[in-house]
C-alpha cells in the first residue's frame, strides 16, 4: 500500500491505493511535471505542487481564478500571486531540503479522496544529520479562503535548535523560466506582520489595480505544547519572512502548522482585506487544522459520491480516470459565474488561464451531468460576456456576437496576435483571426446544457439571447457566392489547426447551419408558447421577421463539402486534393509516428491533421449522419490524425466505439487517461490538459457506458464493455433524479435511483423503470 510509505499519524490518515497518485522518488527532471500533477484547487484558487522549502527547479504558481492582468505581455493572463507555501527549516544554517541534502527516503502522494498532498522524506545534511520530514497540505473546499500545511519534523540522529522561516513570496513572476515571456503582473502594496505575529502581504494587479491580500500564521508544537520562540518579522522587498526557532530532540516529533488565508477585492472591500484575512486565520485557528481538514474531506466525500467512476478489473486505468475526474471537479466553481475553467485548469501557466471551446465541448457535459450548478455558472459566464462578444464581432466587421477564441475576465479576445521566437523575431499568430468555431461551441453548449439539465429558464431567457446573437454572427460571417448559389465561410480554421486558414471547413459550416436552424425553431417555440420571453428577446435583440427569413435561406444554402457520390465528408474545400499521406507506424506507446513525408513537407500540404475535426462533427451531430457515413469517415480520418492536440484521443475513443472499433477505442482511452500522468504530450509541466480530463469522462460515460439522451429526452444506456473490464459503476443526474449506473462484463445494466423520482430509462434497447435503491 502506498500509505505504508508514510509513518505514524500520516499513514493512518491516508487513503487506499485507488485514491493515491505516488511520486516514488525524486528526479529533478520530473519535478515540474509533478508540480502540475500535484496541484490542488478548490475552485476559487489553485496552487501547484511545489515544495515548501522552494528550490531551483520550480514554477511555484498560485492563481486565483478571475485575477487576470496584462502588463507587458501579449494578453491578459492569470497573475501569479504571492506563494504562501514557504516553510524553510535550518539546522545550524543548513537548509533541510531536497536540493541541499542527500535524499534517503522520498515519497509524495496526492490523496484524491481527501484532496490533499502528502510527503515523507528523510534528508541527510552535509554533516550527516538526518531528519524525517512528513506532512500534508490542503486548500479547503469547505471554506475556500482557508489553506493549510502541517509538517511532522523528527530529528533522527541529533538534537539541536531548528530555525524556521515562514515565508510568503511575492517575487514570483509568470513565465519565470521563459526568457522574453517573463512578466510580473502585480505590485506590492503591503508586506507587514499580520497581527502580533504572522505575515500579511497585499498585492495589486498592475492594469486594473485589483488587490489581493494573503496572510499566514505558523505554530510549532511538541506534545501539544507551543514551542516556537524568538519570532521576528522581516520584510525583504517582496518577500515577507517570519523567523522563529524551536528546540528539537532526537526521536521527538515536532508538528508545524501553517494557517493561510487569501481574499481579493472581488469578495471584500480593499480597505477591509487585511482584517478579513486576519479574521479568517483567527477563525481557522480556533476551529483547528484537523477540524477544517475534516470539513474539507466531508465536502469531497459528497463530490466523489457524485462524480466517482469505478472500473473493476483494470486498476491502473481506474485510478488514472479518477485522477482526471479529480482535477476537473476540483477546479469547477459552483459559486462564481464570473469565472470559467482554463485550458490548463489552475495548474499551470500555458494559455494564461484562458477559456476555449474546450469548456463547452469537453468539460461542460461532465458538469451538466454531475455538478449542474457549476455547469450553470459556465453558461452564465458566457452570458455575462455577451456584450463583449458583440463588440468583438463589430471590431471584426461582423454582426451579432463572436466569442473570442481565448477568453479571460472581460470577454475581449485574448489569443495573442504575436509571439516571440528565441531569436527575438516575432511571428504573427493567426489563430484568433481565423478560428471561429468557438462561437458555435458556445451555442452548442447551451443546447447540450439544457438537454442534460432541462434548465428551460436559462434557455428561454439568456440562452435564447446568446443563440440569437451567435446566429446573427454566423449569418453575417457567411458569404453568398452567386454563381454557385450557396453560402460559404472562407478563410477559416477548423479544429484541425494544421490547415490554417481554409475555405469551408465542414465542422464550422455545419455548426453555423445548426446554430441558425436551432435558433429559428427556438424562436418559433417562444412565439407560440412563451410570449413574455419572446417579447423580451425581440426587444433586446431587435430581431425582425425579415432577418429570420434571411437566416432560413442562409442555413439552407450553406455549403457542406463532401466527396461527390461517396459517403466521405470533406474536412474543407480542397482537402481531398492534398497529398494523401497516411499514418503507418505506431510507437511503443501505441501512438502514431509522424509519417516520413512530413520531413520534407508541412502538414498543411498533406491530408495529415492535428486533431479530430470531421470526427468531432460526427461526435456532436452523430444523429444527423448514417451509421455508414460515420464509420467510413472515422476510418478515413483516423488514419490521418496525428493527435497533435490533447483534444483528440478521447473523441476518437468515443467514436471508435460507435463504429465498432473496440480495441482502438480502448487504446485511445488509455492514451487520454494517462496523458498527463505519463506526460505523453511532453508538456505536462505547463499544466494539466483540462479538455482531456473532460474527454476522459466522456469516453467512459458516452463511449464505453454508451450513455446518451434521445430526442424524446429519455436516458439511454447501451454499453460496450472492453474485455479488460469486469464492471463499471458511476452516477449521474437525469431530470430530477440522481442515478447509479452499474454495468457488468456482459454489458448488462442496472440503473438505480439514489435521489429523486423513479423514471424510465432505455437500457440496451429495452425501456426499464429505474427505482430507488
Ligand atoms: C488545440 C485547440 C485547443 C487549445 C487549447 C490547441 O492546441 O488545437 O483545439 O482549444 O489547444 O486547449
CSV table of N, CA and C and ligand atoms in Angstrom, one decimal, residues 343 351 356-358 405 435 437 495 497 610-611 644-647 691, ligand 1:
chain,number,residue,atom,x,y,z
A,343,UNK,N,-7.8,26.3,-20.0
A,343,UNK,CA,-7.3,25.1,-20.7
A,343,UNK,C,-6.3,24.3,-19.9
A,351,UNK,N,-1.4,29.1,-21.8
A,351,UNK,CA,-2.7,29.6,-22.2
A,351,UNK,C,-3.2,30.6,-21.2
A,356,UNK,N,-11.4,28.2,-23.6
A,356,UNK,CA,-11.5,28.0,-25.1
A,356,UNK,C,-12.8,27.2,-25.3
A,357,UNK,N,-13.0,26.7,-26.5
A,357,UNK,CA,-14.1,25.8,-26.8
A,357,UNK,C,-14.0,24.6,-26.0
A,358,UNK,N,-12.8,24.3,-25.5
A,358,UNK,CA,-12.5,23.2,-24.6
A,358,UNK,C,-13.6,23.1,-23.5
A,405,UNK,N,-11.7,33.6,-29.3
A,405,UNK,CA,-11.1,32.2,-29.3
A,405,UNK,C,-10.6,31.9,-27.9
A,435,UNK,N,-9.9,31.2,-36.5
A,435,UNK,CA,-10.6,30.1,-35.8
A,435,UNK,C,-11.8,30.5,-35.1
A,437,UNK,N,-14.8,28.7,-34.7
A,437,UNK,CA,-15.8,27.8,-34.3
A,437,UNK,C,-16.2,27.8,-32.8
A,495,UNK,N,-11.2,22.8,-36.3
A,495,UNK,CA,-10.5,22.3,-35.1
A,495,UNK,C,-9.1,21.9,-35.5
A,497,UNK,N,-5.8,22.6,-36.5
A,497,UNK,CA,-5.1,23.9,-36.7
A,497,UNK,C,-3.9,23.8,-37.6
A,610,UNK,N,-4.1,17.5,-37.3
A,610,UNK,CA,-3.7,17.6,-35.9
A,610,UNK,C,-4.6,16.9,-35.0
A,611,UNK,N,-5.9,17.1,-35.2
A,611,UNK,CA,-6.9,16.6,-34.2
A,611,UNK,C,-8.2,16.3,-34.8
A,644,UNK,N,-2.0,15.7,-32.5
A,644,UNK,CA,-1.1,16.7,-32.0
A,644,UNK,C,-1.7,17.6,-30.9
A,645,UNK,N,-2.9,17.4,-30.6
A,645,UNK,CA,-3.6,18.1,-29.6
A,645,UNK,C,-4.2,17.1,-28.6
A,646,UNK,N,-4.2,17.4,-27.3
A,646,UNK,CA,-4.8,16.5,-26.4
A,646,UNK,C,-6.4,16.5,-26.5
A,647,UNK,N,-6.9,17.3,-27.4
A,647,UNK,CA,-8.4,17.3,-27.6
A,647,UNK,C,-8.8,16.2,-28.6
A,691,UNK,N,-9.1,20.0,-21.2
A,691,UNK,CA,-10.1,19.5,-22.1
A,691,UNK,C,-10.1,17.9,-22.0
B,1,LIG,C1,-5.9,22.9,-29.8
B,1,LIG,C2,-7.2,23.6,-29.6
B,1,LIG,C3,-7.4,23.9,-28.1
B,1,LIG,C4,-6.3,24.6,-27.5
B,1,LIG,C5,-6.4,24.8,-26.0
B,1,LIG,C6,-4.8,23.7,-29.1
B,1,LIG,O1,-3.6,23.0,-29.2
B,1,LIG,O2,-5.6,22.7,-31.1
B,1,LIG,O3,-8.2,22.9,-30.1
B,1,LIG,O4,-8.6,24.6,-27.9
B,1,LIG,O5,-5.1,23.9,-27.7
B,1,LIG,O6,-6.5,23.6,-25.4
